[in-house]
PDB file of C-alpha atoms in Angstrom:
ATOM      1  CA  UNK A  28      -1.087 -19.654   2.904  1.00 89.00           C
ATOM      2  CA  UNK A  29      -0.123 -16.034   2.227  1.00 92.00           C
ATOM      3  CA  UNK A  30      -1.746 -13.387   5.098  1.00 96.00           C
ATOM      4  CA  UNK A  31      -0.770  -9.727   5.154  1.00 97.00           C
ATOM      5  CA  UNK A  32      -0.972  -7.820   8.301  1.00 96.00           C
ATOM      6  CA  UNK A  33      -1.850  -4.104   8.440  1.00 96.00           C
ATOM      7  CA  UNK A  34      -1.057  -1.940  11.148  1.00 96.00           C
ATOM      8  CA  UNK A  35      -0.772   1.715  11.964  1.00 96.00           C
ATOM      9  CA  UNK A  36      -3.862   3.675  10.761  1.00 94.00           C
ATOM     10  CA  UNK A  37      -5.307   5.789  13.149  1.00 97.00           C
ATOM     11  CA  UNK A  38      -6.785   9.016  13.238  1.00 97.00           C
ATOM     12  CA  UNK A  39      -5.000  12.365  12.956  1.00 98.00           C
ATOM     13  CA  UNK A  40      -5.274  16.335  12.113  1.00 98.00           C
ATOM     14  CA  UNK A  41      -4.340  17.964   9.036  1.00 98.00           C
ATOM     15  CA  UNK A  42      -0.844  18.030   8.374  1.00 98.00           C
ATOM     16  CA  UNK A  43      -0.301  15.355  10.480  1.00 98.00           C
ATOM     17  CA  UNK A  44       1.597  12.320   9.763  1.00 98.00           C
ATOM     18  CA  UNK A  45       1.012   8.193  10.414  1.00 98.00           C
ATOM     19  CA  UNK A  46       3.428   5.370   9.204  1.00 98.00           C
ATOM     20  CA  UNK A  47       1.586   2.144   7.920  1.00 98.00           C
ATOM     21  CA  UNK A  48       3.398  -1.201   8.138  1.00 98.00           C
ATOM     22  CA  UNK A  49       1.974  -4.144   6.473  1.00 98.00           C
ATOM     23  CA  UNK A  50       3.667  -7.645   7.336  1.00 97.00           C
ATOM     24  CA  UNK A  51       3.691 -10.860   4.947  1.00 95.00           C
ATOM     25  CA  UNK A  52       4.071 -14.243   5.902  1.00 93.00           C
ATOM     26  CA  UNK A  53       3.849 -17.038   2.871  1.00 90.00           C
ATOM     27  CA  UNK A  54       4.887 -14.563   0.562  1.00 86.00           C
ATOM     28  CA  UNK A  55       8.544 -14.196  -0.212  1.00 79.00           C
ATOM     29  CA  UNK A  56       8.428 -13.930  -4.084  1.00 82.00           C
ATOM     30  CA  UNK A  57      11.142 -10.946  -4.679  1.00 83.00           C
ATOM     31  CA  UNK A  58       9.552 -10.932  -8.632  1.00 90.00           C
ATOM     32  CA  UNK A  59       6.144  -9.417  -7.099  1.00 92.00           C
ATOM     33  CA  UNK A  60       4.733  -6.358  -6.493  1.00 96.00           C
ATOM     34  CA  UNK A  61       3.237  -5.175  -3.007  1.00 96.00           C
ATOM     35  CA  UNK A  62       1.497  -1.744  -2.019  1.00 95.00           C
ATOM     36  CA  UNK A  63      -1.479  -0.179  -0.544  1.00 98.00           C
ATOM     37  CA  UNK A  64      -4.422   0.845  -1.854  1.00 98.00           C
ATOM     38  CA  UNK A  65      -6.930   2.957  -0.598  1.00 98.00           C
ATOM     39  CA  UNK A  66     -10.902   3.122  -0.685  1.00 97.00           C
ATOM     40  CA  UNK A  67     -12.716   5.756   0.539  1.00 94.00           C
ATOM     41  CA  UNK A  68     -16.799   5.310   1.762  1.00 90.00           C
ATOM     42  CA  UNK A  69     -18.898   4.834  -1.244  1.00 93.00           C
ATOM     43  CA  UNK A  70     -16.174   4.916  -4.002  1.00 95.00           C
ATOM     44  CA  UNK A  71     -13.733   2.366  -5.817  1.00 95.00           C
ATOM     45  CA  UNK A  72     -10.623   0.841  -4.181  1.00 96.00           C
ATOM     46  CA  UNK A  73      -7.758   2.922  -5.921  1.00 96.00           C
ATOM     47  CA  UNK A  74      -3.746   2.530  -5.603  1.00 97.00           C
ATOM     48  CA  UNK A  75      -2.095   4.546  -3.641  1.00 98.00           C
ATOM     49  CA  UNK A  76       1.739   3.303  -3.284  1.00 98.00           C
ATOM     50  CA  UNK A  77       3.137   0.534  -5.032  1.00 97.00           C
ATOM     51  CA  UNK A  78       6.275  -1.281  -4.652  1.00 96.00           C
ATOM     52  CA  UNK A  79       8.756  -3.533  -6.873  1.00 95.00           C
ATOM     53  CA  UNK A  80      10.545  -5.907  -4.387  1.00 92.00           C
ATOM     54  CA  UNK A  81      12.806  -7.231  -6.714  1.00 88.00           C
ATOM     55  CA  UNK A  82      14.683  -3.527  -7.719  1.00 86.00           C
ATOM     56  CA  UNK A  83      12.522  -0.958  -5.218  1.00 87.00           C
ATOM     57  CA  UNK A  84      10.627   0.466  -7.955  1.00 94.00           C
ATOM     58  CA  UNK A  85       8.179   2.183  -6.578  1.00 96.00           C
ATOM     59  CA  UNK A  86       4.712   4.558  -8.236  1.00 97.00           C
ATOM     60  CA  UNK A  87       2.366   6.500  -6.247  1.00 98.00           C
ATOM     61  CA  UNK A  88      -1.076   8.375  -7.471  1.00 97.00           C
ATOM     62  CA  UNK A  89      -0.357  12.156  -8.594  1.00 97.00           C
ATOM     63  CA  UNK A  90      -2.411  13.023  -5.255  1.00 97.00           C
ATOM     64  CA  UNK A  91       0.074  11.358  -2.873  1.00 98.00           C
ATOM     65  CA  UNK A  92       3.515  12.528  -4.502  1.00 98.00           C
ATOM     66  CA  UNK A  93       5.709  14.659  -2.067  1.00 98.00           C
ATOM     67  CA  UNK A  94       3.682  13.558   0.641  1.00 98.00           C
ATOM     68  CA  UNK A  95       3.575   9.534   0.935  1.00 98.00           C
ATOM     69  CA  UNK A  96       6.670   7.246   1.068  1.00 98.00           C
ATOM     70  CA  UNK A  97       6.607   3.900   0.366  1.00 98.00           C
ATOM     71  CA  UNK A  98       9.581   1.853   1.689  1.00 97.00           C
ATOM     72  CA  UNK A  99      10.249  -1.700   2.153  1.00 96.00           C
ATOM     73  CA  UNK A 100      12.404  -4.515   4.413  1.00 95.00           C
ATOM     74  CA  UNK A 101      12.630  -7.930   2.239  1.00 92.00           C
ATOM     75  CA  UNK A 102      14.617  -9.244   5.512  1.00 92.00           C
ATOM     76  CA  UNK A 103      11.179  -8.994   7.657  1.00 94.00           C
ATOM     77  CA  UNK A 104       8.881  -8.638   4.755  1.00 94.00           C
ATOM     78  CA  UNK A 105       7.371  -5.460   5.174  1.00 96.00           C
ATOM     79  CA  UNK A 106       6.395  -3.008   3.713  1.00 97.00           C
ATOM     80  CA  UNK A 107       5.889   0.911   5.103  1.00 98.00           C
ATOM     81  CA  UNK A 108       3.741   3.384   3.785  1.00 98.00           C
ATOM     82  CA  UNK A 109       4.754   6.788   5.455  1.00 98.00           C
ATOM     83  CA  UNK A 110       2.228   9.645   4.842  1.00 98.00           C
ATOM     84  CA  UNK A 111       3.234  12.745   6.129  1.00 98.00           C
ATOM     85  CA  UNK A 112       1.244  16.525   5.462  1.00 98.00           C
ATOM     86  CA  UNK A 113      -2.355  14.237   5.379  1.00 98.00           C
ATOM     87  CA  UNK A 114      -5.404  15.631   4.075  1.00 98.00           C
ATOM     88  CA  UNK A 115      -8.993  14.990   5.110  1.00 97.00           C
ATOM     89  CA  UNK A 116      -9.118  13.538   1.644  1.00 96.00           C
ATOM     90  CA  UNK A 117      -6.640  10.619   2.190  1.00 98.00           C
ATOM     91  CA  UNK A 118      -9.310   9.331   4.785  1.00 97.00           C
ATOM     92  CA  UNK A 119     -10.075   6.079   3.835  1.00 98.00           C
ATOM     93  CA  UNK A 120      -9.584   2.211   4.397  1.00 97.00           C
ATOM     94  CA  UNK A 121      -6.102   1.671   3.426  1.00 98.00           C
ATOM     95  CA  UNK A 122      -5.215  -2.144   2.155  1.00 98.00           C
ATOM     96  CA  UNK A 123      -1.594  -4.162   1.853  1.00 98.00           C
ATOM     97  CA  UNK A 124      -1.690  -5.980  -1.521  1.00 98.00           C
ATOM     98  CA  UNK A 125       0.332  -7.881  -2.939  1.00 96.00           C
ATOM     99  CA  UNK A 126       0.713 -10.184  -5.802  1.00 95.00           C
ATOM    100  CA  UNK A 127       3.462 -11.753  -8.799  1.00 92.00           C
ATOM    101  CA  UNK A 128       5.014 -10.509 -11.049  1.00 88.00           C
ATOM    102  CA  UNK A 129       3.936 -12.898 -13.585  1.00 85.00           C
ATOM    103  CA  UNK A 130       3.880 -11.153 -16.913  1.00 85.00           C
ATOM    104  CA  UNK A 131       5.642  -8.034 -16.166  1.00 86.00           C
ATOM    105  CA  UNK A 132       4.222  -4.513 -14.956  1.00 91.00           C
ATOM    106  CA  UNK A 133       2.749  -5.428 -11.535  1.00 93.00           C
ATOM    107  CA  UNK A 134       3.158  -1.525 -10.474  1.00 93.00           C
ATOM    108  CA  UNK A 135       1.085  -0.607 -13.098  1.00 94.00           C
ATOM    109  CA  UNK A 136      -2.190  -3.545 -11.876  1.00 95.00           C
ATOM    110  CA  UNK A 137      -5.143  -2.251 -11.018  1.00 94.00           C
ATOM    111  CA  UNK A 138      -6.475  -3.602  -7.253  1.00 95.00           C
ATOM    112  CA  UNK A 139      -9.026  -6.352  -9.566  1.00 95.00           C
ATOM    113  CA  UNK A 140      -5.305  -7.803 -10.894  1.00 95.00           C
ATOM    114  CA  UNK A 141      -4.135  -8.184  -6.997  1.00 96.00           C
ATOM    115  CA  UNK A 142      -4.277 -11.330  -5.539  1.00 95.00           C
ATOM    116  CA  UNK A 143      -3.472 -10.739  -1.915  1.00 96.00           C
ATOM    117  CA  UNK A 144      -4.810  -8.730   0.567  1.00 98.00           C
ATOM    118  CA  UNK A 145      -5.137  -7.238   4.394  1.00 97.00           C
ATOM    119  CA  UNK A 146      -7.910  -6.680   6.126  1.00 97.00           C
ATOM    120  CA  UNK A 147      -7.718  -3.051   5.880  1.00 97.00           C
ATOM    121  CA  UNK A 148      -6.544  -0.163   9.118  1.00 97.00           C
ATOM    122  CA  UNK A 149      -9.032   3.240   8.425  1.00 97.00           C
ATOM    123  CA  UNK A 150      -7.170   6.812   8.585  1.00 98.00           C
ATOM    124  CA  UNK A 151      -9.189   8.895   9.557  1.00 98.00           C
ATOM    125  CA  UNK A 152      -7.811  12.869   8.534  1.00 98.00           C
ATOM    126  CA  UNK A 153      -9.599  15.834   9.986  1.00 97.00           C
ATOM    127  CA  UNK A 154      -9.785  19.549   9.095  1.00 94.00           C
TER     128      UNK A 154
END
């Protein structure tokens, strides 16, 4: 049974910074993809960082680029999400995904293609 554990969120000023850590158990497929996403009251779940295990690939949306590092540890599978210079615009619920790589281009899924998720740790971002 595969559960992902989210940790981390909190709430923080402008500019601030919070590290998320999301922890898998029953999932140890390198050939996957795992990542947050993000949804925000009222409005769709949308990707935010995305990881290849396999080779470290990694994307991120245009609006966290510079600002949001996504890292991983295959040895305690986890994976971070560092977000550093926040904006009351990355408040939201954040999620851990994850899911195979079956067919190629897992980085590129949307969240309806994921098959694994946490329960979700709100940041909260004020101005």
């Amino acid at each position: 049974q595969v559960r992902l554990v989210e940790s981390g969120g909190g709430s923080t000023q402008a500019g601030g910074s919070l590290r998320l850590t999301c922890v898998a158990s029953g999932f140890t497929d390198s050939d996957s993809c795992m990542g947050w996403f993000r949804q925000p009251p009222g409005k769709e779940r949308e990707a935010v960082a995305l990881i290849f295990r396999w080779r470290g690939g990694t994307r991120y949306d245009d609006s966290v680029k510079g600002r949001f590092t996504i890292s991983q540890d295959l040895a305690k599978n986890t994976v971070y999400l560092q977000m550093t210079g926040l904006k009351p615009e990355d408040s939201a619920m954040y999620y851990c995904a994850a899911v195979d790589n079956s067919g190629g281009g897992c980085l590129y899924r949307p969240a309806s293609k994921y098959d694994f998720w946490g329960q979700g740790t709100q940041v909260t971002v004020s101005s």
